[in-house]
Amino acid sequence: MSTGYAAGVSTPPLTRAEQKERTRRAILDAALDLCEETPLAALSLRQVAKAVGIVPTAFYRHFASIDDLGLALVEESLATLRALLRDVRRGDARTYSAIIDSSVEVLVDHVRRQRRHFAFIARERMAGPPGVRDAIATGIGLFERELASDLSALPGTEDWAEDDLHLLSDLIVSAMVTTAERLVDTASRSPEEAGVTATARAQLRMTLVGAAHWHHR
Amino acid sequence: MSTGYAAGVSTPPLTRAEQKERTRRAILDAALDLCEETPLAALSLRQVAKAVGIVPTAFYRHFASIDDLGLALVEESLATLRALLRDVRRGDARTYSAIIDSSVEVLVDHVRRQRRHFAFIARERMAGPPGVRDAIATGIGLFERELASDLSALPGTEDWAEDDLHLLSDLIVSAMVTTAERLVDTASRSPEEAGVTATARAQLRMTLVGAAHWHHR
């Protein structure tokens, strides 16, 4: 048998689906880069297409509009983080302190990995186009509801009123949003990052202490 | 004596200083309006001048640049609110609950009066030009430090560590920022506004209960 054909060395050609996914990814990445300078609302489809190296009409094979592209960025920023935080709460950690520490660790790690995504969310949350602002608010609302639901299953909240659970989970999620905004502006493994992380942990503990005593009043 | 000269009825001509102040105000107001559609970073001096009805070069008699105009908007948004909140804490209210209620009332009232200003702050806080973002962060930092200082003078915090005072005041100021952001998006005297206000009050109480018990651990 001839050895001239080195199987596994040559790269097999991409399937049409793989090529499409690769271009979609390139569009999302180009938008994240461009948005560091230009707000999404001011971004043109032409700019994105040029950065990716495709003709403007090819953009529409992937997204219906720039806003639609923005919604995809919101979704991929928040969905994974939400699943990771849920896993922490439904995992092995048995004390509130352990859950807080693991949640903050997951948040720091995730924002560090997806810094451009969270810088995008931080900027567009209040300043973006209405559809994108709504999607971010809806995504954050989902964090809040899932957390309230998980809190109701943790020991110590058996006889809590629904309203109090939401009051607490909203307070926690707001503190996480503030923490993520601060992390976006700090370098990985810097003293500032350590400070932001320590503050978040202590403040979440303080909040839960408040909730515990609040409930018993 | 002739009564043909009706003193006090005719409007005396504006002094040069009054005319200058009036134009400065018109520039600030035009920028607030234009920024509802256009981020400050994308706003041109020409646009602002046109909206006010002055020639572009006349703009420079009032502000060195668009960023400089942005800094003036930040200052007038935050300075008065900071003084009002300080007055609440140094006033007649003797319990933490009364201070919380009055502070939230001042915040709601002030954001309602200066909705365009606080919408501007909410958008530019994370998405604005670096100088404006820094000025907003510095302004919010001042709220935090003044609050920590006032908390140290209130009964019950005599033996608190400096770090714990800042942990608590940062948590309170973050909750106020979140509340202001929510108020910007709700109509005056609407059920939504009442909900945002009630949530803020309850969450600040919960936070202070936490701080009280946190300290004693």
CSV table of C-alpha atoms in Angstrom, one decimal:
chain,number,residue,atom,x,y,z
A,1,MET,CA,0.0,0.0,0.0
A,2,SER,CA,1.3,3.5,-0.8
A,3,THR,CA,2.2,5.8,2.1
A,4,GLY,CA,2.0,8.8,-0.1
A,5,TYR,CA,-1.5,9.6,1.3
A,6,ALA,CA,-0.8,10.8,4.9
A,7,ALA,CA,-4.2,10.3,6.3
A,8,GLY,CA,-5.0,12.6,9.2
A,9,VAL,CA,-2.4,15.2,8.2
A,10,SER,CA,-4.2,17.0,5.5
A,11,THR,CA,-7.1,19.0,6.8
A,12,PRO,CA,-10.4,17.8,5.5
A,13,PRO,CA,-12.4,20.5,3.7
A,14,LEU,CA,-15.0,22.2,5.9
A,15,THR,CA,-18.6,21.2,5.4
A,16,ARG,CA,-21.0,23.9,4.4
A,17,ALA,CA,-22.5,24.0,8.0
A,18,GLU,CA,-19.0,24.3,9.5
A,19,GLN,CA,-18.1,27.1,7.2
A,20,LYS,CA,-21.3,28.9,8.0
A,21,GLU,CA,-20.7,28.5,11.8
A,22,ARG,CA,-17.1,29.8,11.4
A,23,THR,CA,-18.4,32.9,9.6
A,24,ARG,CA,-21.1,33.5,12.2
A,25,ARG,CA,-18.4,33.3,14.9
A,26,ALA,CA,-16.2,35.7,13.0
A,27,ILE,CA,-19.1,38.2,12.8
A,28,LEU,CA,-19.8,38.0,16.5
A,29,ASP,CA,-16.1,38.5,17.3
A,30,ALA,CA,-15.8,41.4,14.9
A,31,ALA,CA,-18.8,43.1,16.5
A,32,LEU,CA,-17.3,42.6,20.0
A,33,ASP,CA,-14.1,44.3,18.9
A,34,LEU,CA,-15.8,47.1,17.0
A,35,CYS,CA,-18.2,47.8,20.0
A,36,GLU,CA,-15.2,48.6,22.2
A,37,GLU,CA,-15.0,51.8,20.2
A,38,THR,CA,-18.5,52.2,18.7
A,39,PRO,CA,-21.8,51.8,20.5
A,40,LEU,CA,-23.9,49.0,19.0
A,41,ALA,CA,-26.5,51.6,18.0
A,42,ALA,CA,-23.9,53.4,15.8
A,43,LEU,CA,-22.4,50.2,14.3
A,44,SER,CA,-23.1,49.7,10.6
A,45,LEU,CA,-23.6,46.3,9.0
A,46,ARG,CA,-21.1,47.5,6.3
A,47,GLN,CA,-18.4,48.0,9.1
A,48,VAL,CA,-18.9,44.5,10.5
A,49,ALA,CA,-18.9,42.9,7.0
A,50,LYS,CA,-15.7,44.7,6.1
A,51,ALA,CA,-14.0,43.6,9.4
A,52,VAL,CA,-14.9,40.0,8.7
A,53,GLY,CA,-14.1,40.1,5.0
A,54,ILE,CA,-17.5,39.3,3.6
A,55,VAL,CA,-19.8,41.3,1.3
A,56,PRO,CA,-22.6,43.2,3.2
A,57,THR,CA,-25.3,41.0,1.8
A,58,ALA,CA,-23.6,37.9,3.1
A,59,PHE,CA,-24.3,39.3,6.7
A,60,TYR,CA,-28.0,38.5,6.3
A,61,ARG,CA,-27.3,34.8,6.0
A,62,HIS,CA,-26.4,34.9,9.7
A,63,PHE,CA,-28.3,37.8,11.3
A,64,ALA,CA,-31.4,39.8,10.3
A,65,SER,CA,-29.9,43.1,11.6
A,66,ILE,CA,-27.3,44.6,13.8
A,67,ASP,CA,-29.8,44.5,16.7
A,68,ASP,CA,-30.3,40.8,16.0
A,69,LEU,CA,-26.5,40.3,16.2
A,70,GLY,CA,-26.6,42.3,19.5
A,71,LEU,CA,-29.3,39.9,20.9
A,72,ALA,CA,-27.0,36.9,20.0
A,73,LEU,CA,-24.2,38.5,22.0
A,74,VAL,CA,-26.5,39.0,25.0
A,75,GLU,CA,-27.6,35.4,24.9
A,76,GLU,CA,-24.1,33.9,24.7
A,77,SER,CA,-22.9,36.3,27.5
A,78,LEU,CA,-25.6,35.4,30.0
A,79,ALA,CA,-26.8,31.9,29.2
A,80,THR,CA,-23.6,30.0,30.2
A,81,LEU,CA,-23.0,32.1,33.3
A,82,ARG,CA,-26.6,31.5,34.4
A,83,ALA,CA,-26.1,27.7,34.0
A,84,LEU,CA,-22.8,27.8,35.9
A,85,LEU,CA,-24.2,29.7,38.8
A,86,ARG,CA,-27.2,27.4,39.0
A,87,ASP,CA,-24.8,24.4,39.1
A,88,VAL,CA,-23.0,26.0,42.1
A,89,ARG,CA,-26.3,26.3,44.0
A,90,ARG,CA,-27.5,22.8,43.2
A,91,GLY,CA,-24.1,21.3,43.8
A,92,ASP,CA,-22.2,20.0,46.8
A,93,ALA,CA,-21.8,23.3,48.7
A,94,ARG,CA,-23.8,22.9,51.9
A,95,THR,CA,-23.4,26.3,53.6
A,96,TYR,CA,-24.4,29.8,52.4
A,97,SER,CA,-20.8,30.9,52.8
A,98,ALA,CA,-19.6,28.1,50.5
A,99,ILE,CA,-22.2,29.0,47.9
A,100,ILE,CA,-21.3,32.7,48.0
A,101,ASP,CA,-17.6,31.9,47.6
A,102,SER,CA,-18.1,29.5,44.7
A,103,SER,CA,-20.6,31.9,43.0
A,104,VAL,CA,-18.2,34.8,43.2
A,105,GLU,CA,-15.4,32.6,41.9
A,106,VAL,CA,-17.5,31.5,39.0
A,107,LEU,CA,-18.4,35.1,38.2
A,108,VAL,CA,-14.8,36.3,38.3
A,109,ASP,CA,-13.6,33.4,36.2
A,110,HIS,CA,-16.4,33.8,33.6
A,111,VAL,CA,-16.0,37.6,33.3
A,112,ARG,CA,-12.2,37.1,32.9
A,113,ARG,CA,-12.8,34.5,30.1
A,114,GLN,CA,-15.4,36.6,28.4
A,115,ARG,CA,-14.2,40.1,29.2
A,116,ARG,CA,-15.3,41.6,25.8
A,117,HIS,CA,-18.8,40.1,26.2
A,118,PHE,CA,-19.2,41.6,29.7
A,119,ALA,CA,-17.8,44.9,28.7
A,120,PHE,CA,-20.4,44.9,25.9
A,121,ILE,CA,-23.2,44.0,28.4
A,122,ALA,CA,-22.0,46.7,30.8
A,123,ARG,CA,-22.1,49.4,28.1
A,124,GLU,CA,-25.3,48.3,26.3
A,125,ARG,CA,-27.3,47.6,29.4
A,126,MET,CA,-28.3,51.2,29.9
A,127,ALA,CA,-27.1,52.8,26.6
A,128,GLY,CA,-27.9,50.2,23.9
A,129,PRO,CA,-30.8,50.0,21.5
A,130,PRO,CA,-34.2,49.3,23.2
A,131,GLY,CA,-34.4,45.7,22.0
A,132,VAL,CA,-30.9,44.9,23.4
A,133,ARG,CA,-31.6,46.8,26.6
A,134,ASP,CA,-34.8,44.7,27.1
A,135,ALA,CA,-32.9,41.5,26.4
A,136,ILE,CA,-30.3,42.3,29.0
A,137,ALA,CA,-33.0,43.2,31.5
A,138,THR,CA,-34.9,40.0,30.8
A,139,GLY,CA,-31.7,38.0,31.1
A,140,ILE,CA,-30.9,39.6,34.5
A,141,GLY,CA,-34.5,39.0,35.5
A,142,LEU,CA,-34.0,35.3,34.8
A,143,PHE,CA,-31.0,35.2,37.1
A,144,GLU,CA,-33.1,36.8,39.8
A,145,ARG,CA,-36.0,34.3,39.4
A,146,GLU,CA,-33.8,31.2,39.3
A,147,LEU,CA,-32.0,32.4,42.4
A,148,ALA,CA,-35.2,33.1,44.3
A,149,SER,CA,-36.4,29.6,43.3
A,150,ASP,CA,-33.1,28.0,44.5
A,151,LEU,CA,-33.1,30.0,47.7
A,152,SER,CA,-36.6,28.7,48.5
A,153,ALA,CA,-35.1,25.1,48.4
A,154,LEU,CA,-32.2,25.9,50.7
A,155,PRO,CA,-32.4,25.2,54.4
A,156,GLY,CA,-33.6,28.2,56.5
A,157,THR,CA,-36.1,29.7,54.0
A,158,GLU,CA,-38.9,27.2,54.5
A,159,ASP,CA,-41.4,29.7,55.8
A,160,TRP,CA,-40.3,32.7,53.8
A,161,ALA,CA,-42.9,34.8,51.9
A,162,GLU,CA,-42.4,34.8,48.1
A,163,ASP,CA,-41.9,38.6,48.2
A,164,ASP,CA,-39.0,38.4,50.7
A,165,LEU,CA,-37.3,35.8,48.6
A,166,HIS,CA,-37.5,38.1,45.5
A,167,LEU,CA,-36.3,41.1,47.6
A,168,LEU,CA,-33.2,39.1,48.6
A,169,SER,CA,-32.5,37.6,45.3
A,170,ASP,CA,-32.8,41.0,43.6
A,171,LEU,CA,-30.4,42.5,46.1
A,172,ILE,CA,-27.9,39.6,45.4
A,173,VAL,CA,-28.2,39.8,41.6
A,174,SER,CA,-27.8,43.7,41.7
A,175,ALA,CA,-24.6,43.2,43.7
A,176,MET,CA,-23.4,40.6,41.2
A,177,VAL,CA,-24.1,43.1,38.3
A,178,THR,CA,-22.1,45.8,40.1
A,179,THR,CA,-19.3,43.3,40.7
A,180,ALA,CA,-19.2,42.2,37.0
A,181,GLU,CA,-19.1,45.9,36.0
A,182,ARG,CA,-16.1,46.5,38.3
A,183,LEU,CA,-14.4,43.3,37.0
A,184,VAL,CA,-14.6,44.5,33.4
A,185,ASP,CA,-12.5,47.5,34.3
A,186,THR,CA,-9.8,45.6,36.3
A,187,ALA,CA,-6.9,43.5,35.0
A,188,SER,CA,-6.9,39.7,35.6
A,189,ARG,CA,-5.1,38.6,38.8
A,190,SER,CA,-4.4,42.2,39.8
A,191,PRO,CA,-4.7,43.6,43.3
A,192,GLU,CA,-7.7,45.5,42.2
A,193,GLU,CA,-9.4,42.3,41.1
A,194,ALA,CA,-8.6,40.7,44.4
A,195,GLY,CA,-10.2,43.8,46.1
A,196,VAL,CA,-13.4,43.7,44.0
A,197,THR,CA,-13.7,40.0,44.7
A,198,ALA,CA,-13.2,40.3,48.5
A,199,THR,CA,-15.7,43.2,48.6
A,200,ALA,CA,-18.3,41.1,46.7
A,201,ARG,CA,-17.9,38.2,49.1
A,202,ALA,CA,-18.1,40.3,52.2
A,203,GLN,CA,-21.1,42.3,50.9
A,204,LEU,CA,-23.0,39.1,49.9
A,205,ARG,CA,-22.4,37.6,53.4
A,206,MET,CA,-23.6,40.9,55.0
A,207,THR,CA,-26.7,40.8,52.8
A,208,LEU,CA,-27.5,37.2,53.8
A,209,VAL,CA,-27.0,37.9,57.5
A,210,GLY,CA,-29.5,40.8,57.0
A,211,ALA,CA,-31.9,38.5,55.3
A,212,ALA,CA,-31.7,35.9,58.0
A,213,HIS,CA,-32.4,38.4,60.8
A,214,TRP,CA,-34.9,40.3,58.7
A,215,HIS,CA,-37.0,37.3,58.3
A,216,HIS,CA,-37.1,36.6,62.0
A,217,ARG,CA,-38.3,40.0,63.0
B,1,MET,CA,-43.1,113.4,37.6
B,2,SER,CA,-44.1,111.5,34.4
B,3,THR,CA,-45.6,108.1,34.9
B,4,GLY,CA,-44.8,107.1,31.3
B,5,TYR,CA,-41.8,105.1,32.7
B,6,ALA,CA,-43.4,102.1,34.2
B,7,ALA,CA,-40.6,100.9,36.5
B,8,GLY,CA,-40.6,97.1,37.0
B,9,VAL,CA,-43.0,96.4,34.2
B,10,SER,CA,-40.6,96.5,31.2
B,11,THR,CA,-38.0,93.8,31.3
B,12,PRO,CA,-34.6,95.4,31.8
B,13,PRO,CA,-32.0,94.3,29.2
B,14,LEU,CA,-29.9,91.3,30.3
B,15,THR,CA,-26.4,92.1,31.5
B,16,ARG,CA,-23.6,90.4,29.6
B,17,ALA,CA,-23.1,87.9,32.4
B,18,GLU,CA,-26.8,87.0,32.5
B,19,GLN,CA,-26.8,86.6,28.7
B,20,LYS,CA,-23.8,84.3,28.9
B,21,GLU,CA,-25.3,82.2,31.7
B,22,ARG,CA,-28.5,81.9,29.6
B,23,THR,CA,-26.6,80.6,26.6
B,24,ARG,CA,-24.6,78.2,28.8
B,25,ARG,CA,-27.9,76.8,30.2
B,26,ALA,CA,-29.3,76.5,26.7
B,27,ILE,CA,-26.2,74.5,25.6
B,28,LEU,CA,-26.5,72.1,28.6
B,29,ASP,CA,-30.2,71.6,27.9
B,30,ALA,CA,-29.7,71.0,24.2
B,31,ALA,CA,-27.0,68.4,25.0
B,32,LEU,CA,-29.4,66.6,27.4
B,33,ASP,CA,-32.0,66.5,24.7
B,34,LEU,CA,-29.6,65.4,22.0
B,35,CYS,CA,-28.1,62.7,24.2
B,36,GLU,CA,-31.4,60.9,24.5
B,37,GLU,CA,-30.8,59.8,20.9
B,38,THR,CA,-27.0,60.1,20.5
B,39,PRO,CA,-24.3,59.0,22.9
B,40,LEU,CA,-22.1,61.9,24.1
B,41,ALA,CA,-19.1,60.3,22.4
B,42,ALA,CA,-20.9,60.6,19.0
B,43,LEU,CA,-22.3,64.1,19.7
B,44,SER,CA,-20.7,66.9,17.6
B,45,LEU,CA,-20.2,70.4,18.7
B,46,ARG,CA,-21.8,71.5,15.5
B,47,GLN,CA,-25.0,69.6,16.4
B,48,VAL,CA,-25.2,71.3,19.8
B,49,ALA,CA,-24.5,74.8,18.4
B,50,LYS,CA,-27.2,74.3,15.7
B,51,ALA,CA,-29.8,73.2,18.3
B,52,VAL,CA,-29.0,76.3,20.5
B,53,GLY,CA,-28.9,78.6,17.5
B,54,ILE,CA,-25.3,79.8,18.0
B,55,VAL,CA,-22.3,79.6,15.6
B,56,PRO,CA,-20.0,76.7,16.4
B,57,THR,CA,-17.2,79.0,17.5
B,58,ALA,CA,-19.4,80.6,20.1
B,59,PHE,CA,-19.6,77.2,21.9
B,60,TYR,CA,-16.0,77.6,23.0
B,61,ARG,CA,-16.9,80.7,25.1
B,62,HIS,CA,-18.7,78.2,27.4
B,63,PHE,CA,-17.0,74.8,27.1
B,64,ALA,CA,-13.6,73.7,25.9
B,65,SER,CA,-15.0,70.6,24.3
B,66,ILE,CA,-18.0,68.2,24.2
B,67,ASP,CA,-16.3,66.2,27.0
B,68,ASP,CA,-16.0,69.3,29.1
B,69,LEU,CA,-19.8,69.9,28.6
B,70,GLY,CA,-20.3,66.3,29.7
B,71,LEU,CA,-18.4,66.9,32.9
B,72,ALA,CA,-20.6,69.9,33.6
B,73,LEU,CA,-23.7,67.7,33.2
B,74,VAL,CA,-22.2,65.1,35.6
B,75,GLU,CA,-21.4,67.8,38.2
B,76,GLU,CA,-24.9,69.4,38.1
B,77,SER,CA,-26.5,65.9,38.3
B,78,LEU,CA,-24.6,64.7,41.3
B,79,ALA,CA,-23.6,67.7,43.4
B,80,THR,CA,-27.1,68.8,44.5
B,81,LEU,CA,-28.3,65.2,45.2
B,82,ARG,CA,-25.2,64.6,47.3
B,83,ALA,CA,-25.9,67.8,49.4
B,84,LEU,CA,-29.6,66.8,49.8
B,85,LEU,CA,-28.7,63.3,51.0
B,86,ARG,CA,-26.1,64.7,53.4
B,87,ASP,CA,-28.8,67.0,54.8
B,88,VAL,CA,-31.1,64.1,55.4
B,89,ARG,CA,-28.4,62.2,57.4
B,90,ARG,CA,-27.4,65.3,59.4
B,91,GLY,CA,-30.9,66.4,60.0
B,92,ASP,CA,-33.6,65.6,62.5
B,93,ALA,CA,-34.2,61.9,61.6
B,94,ARG,CA,-33.1,59.9,64.6
B,95,THR,CA,-33.6,56.3,63.5
B,96,TYR,CA,-32.0,54.4,60.7
B,97,SER,CA,-35.5,53.6,59.3
B,98,ALA,CA,-36.4,57.3,59.2
B,99,ILE,CA,-33.1,58.1,57.5
B,100,ILE,CA,-33.7,55.4,54.9
B,101,ASP,CA,-37.2,56.6,54.2
B,102,SER,CA,-36.1,60.2,53.8
B,103,SER,CA,-33.1,59.3,51.6
B,104,VAL,CA,-35.2,57.2,49.2
B,105,GLU,CA,-37.8,60.0,49.1
B,106,VAL,CA,-35.1,62.6,48.2
B,107,LEU,CA,-33.7,60.2,45.6
B,108,VAL,CA,-37.1,59.6,43.9
B,109,ASP,CA,-38.0,63.3,44.0
B,110,HIS,CA,-34.6,64.4,42.6
B,111,VAL,CA,-34.5,61.8,39.8
B,112,ARG,CA,-38.1,62.8,38.9
B,113,ARG,CA,-37.1,66.5,38.7
B,114,GLN,CA,-33.9,65.8,36.8
B,115,ARG,CA,-34.9,62.8,34.8
B,116,ARG,CA,-32.9,63.8,31.7
B,117,HIS,CA,-29.8,64.3,33.8
B,118,PHE,CA,-30.1,60.9,35.5
B,119,ALA,CA,-30.9,59.2,32.2
B,120,PHE,CA,-27.7,60.8,30.9
B,121,ILE,CA,-25.7,59.5,33.9
B,122,ALA,CA,-27.2,56.0,33.6
B,123,ARG,CA,-26.2,55.8,29.9
B,124,GLU,CA,-22.8,57.4,30.2
B,125,ARG,CA,-21.7,55.8,33.4
B,126,MET,CA,-20.4,52.6,31.6
B,127,ALA,CA,-20.7,53.7,27.9
B,128,GLY,CA,-19.4,57.3,28.0
B,129,PRO,CA,-16.0,58.8,27.0
B,130,PRO,CA,-13.3,57.9,29.6
B,131,GLY,CA,-13.2,61.3,31.2
B,132,VAL,CA,-16.9,61.4,31.7
B,133,ARG,CA,-16.9,57.8,33.0
B,134,ASP,CA,-14.2,58.7,35.5
B,135,ALA,CA,-16.1,61.8,36.6
B,136,ILE,CA,-19.2,59.7,37.3
B,137,ALA,CA,-17.2,57.1,39.2
B,138,THR,CA,-15.5,59.8,41.2
B,139,GLY,CA,-18.8,61.4,42.0
B,140,ILE,CA,-20.3,58.1,43.1
B,141,GLY,CA,-17.2,57.5,45.2
B,142,LEU,CA,-17.8,60.8,47.0
B,143,PHE,CA,-21.3,59.7,47.9
B,144,GLU,CA,-19.8,56.5,49.3
B,145,ARG,CA,-17.1,58.3,51.4
B,146,GLU,CA,-19.5,60.9,52.8
B,147,LEU,CA,-22.0,58.2,53.7
B,148,ALA,CA,-19.3,56.2,55.5
B,149,SER,CA,-18.2,59.3,57.4
B,150,ASP,CA,-21.8,60.1,58.4
B,151,LEU,CA,-22.4,56.4,59.4
B,152,SER,CA,-19.5,56.6,61.7
B,153,ALA,CA,-21.2,59.4,63.6
B,154,LEU,CA,-24.5,57.6,64.0
B,155,PRO,CA,-25.3,55.7,67.1
B,156,GLY,CA,-24.3,52.0,67.0
B,157,THR,CA,-21.2,52.2,64.9
B,158,GLU,CA,-18.8,53.6,67.5
B,159,ASP,CA,-16.5,50.6,67.5
B,160,TRP,CA,-16.8,49.7,63.8
B,161,ALA,CA,-13.7,49.1,61.7
B,162,GLU,CA,-13.1,51.6,58.9
B,163,ASP,CA,-13.3,48.7,56.3
B,164,ASP,CA,-16.7,47.6,57.5
B,165,LEU,CA,-18.1,51.2,57.3
B,166,HIS,CA,-16.9,51.4,53.7
B,167,LEU,CA,-18.3,47.9,52.9
B,168,LEU,CA,-21.7,49.0,54.1
B,169,SER,CA,-21.7,52.4,52.5
B,170,ASP,CA,-20.6,50.9,49.2
B,171,LEU,CA,-23.4,48.4,49.4
B,172,ILE,CA,-25.9,51.2,50.1
B,173,VAL,CA,-24.6,53.5,47.4
B,174,SER,CA,-24.7,50.6,44.8
B,175,ALA,CA,-28.4,50.0,45.8
B,176,MET,CA,-29.1,53.7,45.3
B,177,VAL,CA,-27.5,53.7,41.9
B,178,THR,CA,-29.6,50.6,40.9
B,179,THR,CA,-32.7,52.4,42.2
B,180,ALA,CA,-31.9,55.6,40.2
B,181,GLU,CA,-31.4,53.5,37.0
B,182,ARG,CA,-34.8,51.9,37.6
B,183,LEU,CA,-36.5,55.2,38.3
B,184,VAL,CA,-35.2,56.7,35.1
B,185,ASP,CA,-37.1,54.1,33.2
B,186,THR,CA,-40.4,54.4,35.1
B,187,ALA,CA,-43.1,57.2,34.8
B,188,SER,CA,-43.6,59.6,37.7
B,189,ARG,CA,-46.3,58.5,40.3
B,190,SER,CA,-46.8,55.2,38.4
B,191,PRO,CA,-47.4,51.9,40.1
B,192,GLU,CA,-43.9,50.9,38.8
B,193,GLU,CA,-42.3,53.8,40.6
B,194,ALA,CA,-44.1,52.9,43.8
B,195,GLY,CA,-42.8,49.3,43.4
B,196,VAL,CA,-39.2,50.5,42.8
B,197,THR,CA,-39.4,52.8,45.8
B,198,ALA,CA,-40.8,50.1,48.1
B,199,THR,CA,-38.2,47.6,47.0
B,200,ALA,CA,-35.4,50.2,47.6
B,201,ARG,CA,-36.7,50.9,51.1
B,202,ALA,CA,-37.0,47.2,52.1
B,203,GLN,CA,-33.6,46.3,50.6
B,204,LEU,CA,-31.8,49.1,52.4
B,205,ARG,CA,-33.5,48.0,55.7
B,206,MET,CA,-32.4,44.4,55.0
B,207,THR,CA,-28.9,45.7,54.3
B,208,LEU,CA,-28.7,47.6,57.6
B,209,VAL,CA,-30.1,44.7,59.6
B,210,GLY,CA,-27.3,42.6,58.1
B,211,ALA,CA,-24.7,45.3,58.9
B,212,ALA,CA,-25.9,45.4,62.5
B,213,HIS,CA,-25.6,41.7,63.0
B,214,TRP,CA,-22.5,41.3,60.9
B,215,HIS,CA,-20.7,43.7,63.1
B,216,HIS,CA,-21.6,41.8,66.2
B,217,ARG,CA,-20.3,38.4,65.0
